[in-house]
Amino acid sequence: NAGVTQTPKFQVLKTGQSMTLQCAQDMNHNSMYWYRQDPGMGLRLIYYSASEGTTDKGEVPNGYNVSRLNKREFSLRLESAAPSQTSVYFCASSEGPLQGARIGTEAFFGQGTRLTVV
Amino acid sequence: AQSVTQLDSHVSVSEGTPVLLRCNYSSSYSPSLFWYVQHPNKGLQLLLKYTSAATLVKGINGFEAEFKKSETSFHLTKPSAHMSDAAEYFCVVTLPWRGKLIFGQGTTLQVKP
């Protein structure tokens, strides 16, 4: 069972470069998320997609764009990387609110992408 | 608005002693609450979840948490710490129709031999 798969696992970028983080889930989940994790700040939501074809901003969307390519895949793009975007990025998925507003929906996380911008 | 506060950024215990990781939440509605664990350089794993079925929730690896509405708390406990419990723990709140997770800042658990 693959669950949530992120690529790459590690990346070093120069300031101003662009890159796309890929995420795919095989659990037929409706909702997908991108978080960044920084020391002492927990995980902060960058963007999320409640269902295929929709995306919404989270707490810290500036400097990022996303694409919900299909139900399985949700990519995160940095158009012009900055040192402040050095972080660990996590993709997650859940059944989401469209499954009859089921309570207790848990999220499943990928292994993370460690990004350094120099 | 909903939020979650983990009261300790770092907790240190000796192996074999009890563990208490504290979490308070604020929510205008009945929340769902979760505890996730993250071992070094790993992803996040669900420990347990509260969904209003029972106030005392049992999770994996001997952890449990009690939902106390009057105190707006969801503290995580374990009777006896093991070295393998050393990790970062996150308390998380969500509203079902929003489908978004709000994370606390995290608590690092250190277990001393």
PDB file of C-alpha atoms in Angstrom, chain A:
ATOM      1  CA  ASN A   1       0.000   0.000   0.000  1.00  0.00           C
ATOM      2  CA  ALA A   2       1.676   3.194  -1.187  1.00  0.00           C
ATOM      3  CA  GLY A   3      -0.680   5.697   0.477  1.00  0.00           C
ATOM      4  CA  VAL A   4       0.631   9.215  -0.187  1.00  0.00           C
ATOM      5  CA  THR A   5       3.787   9.483  -2.271  1.00  0.00           C
ATOM      6  CA  GLN A   6       5.825  12.673  -2.569  1.00  0.00           C
ATOM      7  CA  THR A   7       8.703  13.424  -4.887  1.00  0.00           C
ATOM      8  CA  PRO A   8      11.430  14.456  -4.543  1.00  0.00           C
ATOM      9  CA  LYS A   9      12.511  13.672  -0.977  1.00  0.00           C
ATOM     10  CA  PHE A  10      15.289  16.263  -0.963  1.00  0.00           C
ATOM     11  CA  GLN A  11      15.971  19.332  -3.090  1.00  0.00           C
ATOM     12  CA  VAL A  12      18.374  22.242  -3.051  1.00  0.00           C
ATOM     13  CA  LEU A  13      17.450  25.307  -5.099  1.00  0.00           C
ATOM     14  CA  LYS A  14      19.113  28.594  -5.793  1.00  0.00           C
ATOM     15  CA  THR A  15      17.188  31.781  -5.095  1.00  0.00           C
ATOM     16  CA  GLY A  16      14.943  32.561  -8.046  1.00  0.00           C
ATOM     17  CA  GLN A  17      14.769  29.035  -9.412  1.00  0.00           C
ATOM     18  CA  SER A  18      11.451  27.301  -9.861  1.00  0.00           C
ATOM     19  CA  MET A  19      10.385  23.776  -9.104  1.00  0.00           C
ATOM     20  CA  THR A  20       7.320  21.595  -8.667  1.00  0.00           C
ATOM     21  CA  LEU A  21       6.731  19.193  -5.815  1.00  0.00           C
ATOM     22  CA  GLN A  22       4.668  16.208  -6.828  1.00  0.00           C
ATOM     23  CA  CYS A  23       2.148  14.333  -4.705  1.00  0.00           C
ATOM     24  CA  ALA A  24      -0.022  11.336  -5.508  1.00  0.00           C
ATOM     25  CA  GLN A  25      -2.405   9.266  -3.392  1.00  0.00           C
ATOM     26  CA  ASP A  26      -3.914   5.898  -4.155  1.00  0.00           C
ATOM     27  CA  MET A  27      -6.705   5.863  -1.558  1.00  0.00           C
ATOM     28  CA  ASN A  28      -9.385   7.449  -3.747  1.00  0.00           C
ATOM     29  CA  HIS A  29      -9.533  10.445  -1.400  1.00  0.00           C
ATOM     30  CA  ASN A  30     -11.356  13.593  -2.365  1.00  0.00           C
ATOM     31  CA  SER A  31      -9.292  16.113  -0.413  1.00  0.00           C
ATOM     32  CA  MET A  32      -5.603  16.848  -0.652  1.00  0.00           C
ATOM     33  CA  TYR A  33      -3.381  19.326   1.171  1.00  0.00           C
ATOM     34  CA  TRP A  34       0.046  20.903   1.154  1.00  0.00           C
ATOM     35  CA  TYR A  35       1.663  21.868   4.448  1.00  0.00           C
ATOM     36  CA  ARG A  36       5.011  23.297   5.377  1.00  0.00           C
ATOM     37  CA  GLN A  37       6.730  22.479   8.643  1.00  0.00           C
ATOM     38  CA  ASP A  38       9.093  24.908  10.317  1.00  0.00           C
ATOM     39  CA  PRO A  39      10.708  24.566  13.760  1.00  0.00           C
ATOM     40  CA  GLY A  40       8.419  25.681  16.574  1.00  0.00           C
ATOM     41  CA  MET A  41       5.514  26.444  14.251  1.00  0.00           C
ATOM     42  CA  GLY A  42       3.905  23.076  13.704  1.00  0.00           C
ATOM     43  CA  LEU A  43       2.475  22.455  10.274  1.00  0.00           C
ATOM     44  CA  ARG A  44       0.918  25.346   8.391  1.00  0.00           C
ATOM     45  CA  LEU A  45      -1.488  24.880   5.544  1.00  0.00           C
ATOM     46  CA  ILE A  46      -0.333  26.307   2.224  1.00  0.00           C
ATOM     47  CA  TYR A  47      -3.136  25.225  -0.107  1.00  0.00           C
ATOM     48  CA  TYR A  48      -5.771  22.570  -0.130  1.00  0.00           C
ATOM     49  CA  SER A  49      -8.106  20.967  -2.607  1.00  0.00           C
ATOM     50  CA  ALA A  50     -11.418  19.838  -1.200  1.00  0.00           C
ATOM     51  CA  SER A  51     -12.224  17.931  -4.361  1.00  0.00           C
ATOM     52  CA  GLU A  52     -10.980  17.432  -7.895  1.00  0.00           C
ATOM     53  CA  GLY A  53     -11.167  20.707  -9.785  1.00  0.00           C
ATOM     54  CA  THR A  54     -11.109  22.985  -6.744  1.00  0.00           C
ATOM     55  CA  THR A  55      -8.273  24.606  -4.827  1.00  0.00           C
ATOM     56  CA  ASP A  56      -8.234  27.104  -1.959  1.00  0.00           C
ATOM     57  CA  LYS A  57      -5.641  29.095  -0.106  1.00  0.00           C
ATOM     58  CA  GLY A  58      -4.560  28.111   3.351  1.00  0.00           C
ATOM     59  CA  GLU A  59      -2.670  30.110   5.971  1.00  0.00           C
ATOM     60  CA  VAL A  60       0.551  30.768   4.018  1.00  0.00           C
ATOM     61  CA  PRO A  61      -0.120  30.680   0.246  1.00  0.00           C
ATOM     62  CA  ASN A  62       2.155  33.519  -0.889  1.00  0.00           C
ATOM     63  CA  GLY A  63       4.887  32.403  -3.250  1.00  0.00           C
ATOM     64  CA  TYR A  64       3.177  29.124  -4.129  1.00  0.00           C
ATOM     65  CA  ASN A  65       0.764  27.796  -6.716  1.00  0.00           C
ATOM     66  CA  VAL A  66      -1.004  24.459  -6.879  1.00  0.00           C
ATOM     67  CA  SER A  67      -2.645  22.250  -9.455  1.00  0.00           C
ATOM     68  CA  ARG A  68      -5.109  19.456  -8.783  1.00  0.00           C
ATOM     69  CA  LEU A  69      -4.219  17.490 -11.881  1.00  0.00           C
ATOM     70  CA  ASN A  70      -6.781  14.761 -11.266  1.00  0.00           C
ATOM     71  CA  LYS A  71      -8.227  12.990  -8.247  1.00  0.00           C
ATOM     72  CA  ARG A  72      -4.923  11.302  -7.450  1.00  0.00           C
ATOM     73  CA  GLU A  73      -2.420  14.095  -7.955  1.00  0.00           C
ATOM     74  CA  PHE A  74      -1.874  17.491  -6.343  1.00  0.00           C
ATOM     75  CA  SER A  75       1.264  19.452  -7.178  1.00  0.00           C
ATOM     76  CA  LEU A  76       2.862  22.449  -5.482  1.00  0.00           C
ATOM     77  CA  ARG A  77       4.896  24.913  -7.513  1.00  0.00           C
ATOM     78  CA  LEU A  78       7.420  27.483  -6.392  1.00  0.00           C
ATOM     79  CA  GLU A  79       7.764  29.979  -9.236  1.00  0.00           C
ATOM     80  CA  SER A  80      10.712  31.926  -7.831  1.00  0.00           C
ATOM     81  CA  ALA A  81      12.199  30.282  -4.788  1.00  0.00           C
ATOM     82  CA  ALA A  82      13.275  32.382  -1.801  1.00  0.00           C
ATOM     83  CA  PRO A  83      15.345  31.423   1.264  1.00  0.00           C
ATOM     84  CA  SER A  84      12.205  31.902   3.392  1.00  0.00           C
ATOM     85  CA  GLN A  85      10.750  28.888   1.600  1.00  0.00           C
ATOM     86  CA  THR A  86      13.371  26.607   3.058  1.00  0.00           C
ATOM     87  CA  SER A  87      11.219  24.102   4.894  1.00  0.00           C
ATOM     88  CA  VAL A  88       9.941  20.568   5.003  1.00  0.00           C
ATOM     89  CA  TYR A  89       6.849  20.156   2.835  1.00  0.00           C
ATOM     90  CA  PHE A  90       4.186  17.559   3.478  1.00  0.00           C
ATOM     91  CA  CYS A  91       1.395  16.454   1.238  1.00  0.00           C
ATOM     92  CA  ALA A  92      -1.659  14.865   2.818  1.00  0.00           C
ATOM     93  CA  SER A  93      -4.991  13.458   1.743  1.00  0.00           C
ATOM     94  CA  SER A  94      -8.297  12.649   3.397  1.00  0.00           C
ATOM     95  CA  GLU A  95     -11.746  11.495   2.434  1.00  0.00           C
ATOM     96  CA  GLY A  96     -12.724  15.119   2.920  1.00  0.00           C
ATOM     97  CA  PRO A  97     -15.982  16.900   3.591  1.00  0.00           C
ATOM     98  CA  LEU A  98     -17.783  15.667   0.528  1.00  0.00           C
ATOM     99  CA  GLN A  99     -18.173  12.160   1.909  1.00  0.00           C
ATOM    100  CA  GLY A 100     -21.443  13.013   3.615  1.00  0.00           C
ATOM    101  CA  ALA A 101     -19.729  15.304   6.160  1.00  0.00           C
ATOM    102  CA  ARG A 102     -18.296  12.280   7.875  1.00  0.00           C
ATOM    103  CA  ILE A 103     -16.765  13.214  11.214  1.00  0.00           C
ATOM    104  CA  GLY A 104     -13.398  12.089  12.361  1.00  0.00           C
ATOM    105  CA  THR A 105     -11.964  12.088   8.880  1.00  0.00           C
ATOM    106  CA  GLU A 106      -8.263  11.587   9.342  1.00  0.00           C
ATOM    107  CA  ALA A 107      -5.500  12.712   7.046  1.00  0.00           C
ATOM    108  CA  PHE A 108      -2.730  10.535   5.688  1.00  0.00           C
ATOM    109  CA  PHE A 109       0.661  12.111   5.156  1.00  0.00           C
ATOM    110  CA  GLY A 110       3.505  11.581   2.772  1.00  0.00           C
ATOM    111  CA  GLN A 111       7.112  11.265   3.952  1.00  0.00           C
ATOM    112  CA  GLY A 112       7.911  14.885   3.237  1.00  0.00           C
ATOM    113  CA  THR A 113      10.198  16.873   0.958  1.00  0.00           C
ATOM    114  CA  ARG A 114      13.113  18.669   2.549  1.00  0.00           C
ATOM    115  CA  LEU A 115      13.719  21.815   0.509  1.00  0.00           C
ATOM    116  CA  THR A 116      16.649  24.156   0.961  1.00  0.00           C
ATOM    117  CA  VAL A 117      16.840  27.464  -0.907  1.00  0.00           C
ATOM    118  CA  VAL A 118      20.288  29.040  -0.946  1.00  0.00           C
TER     119      VAL A 118
END
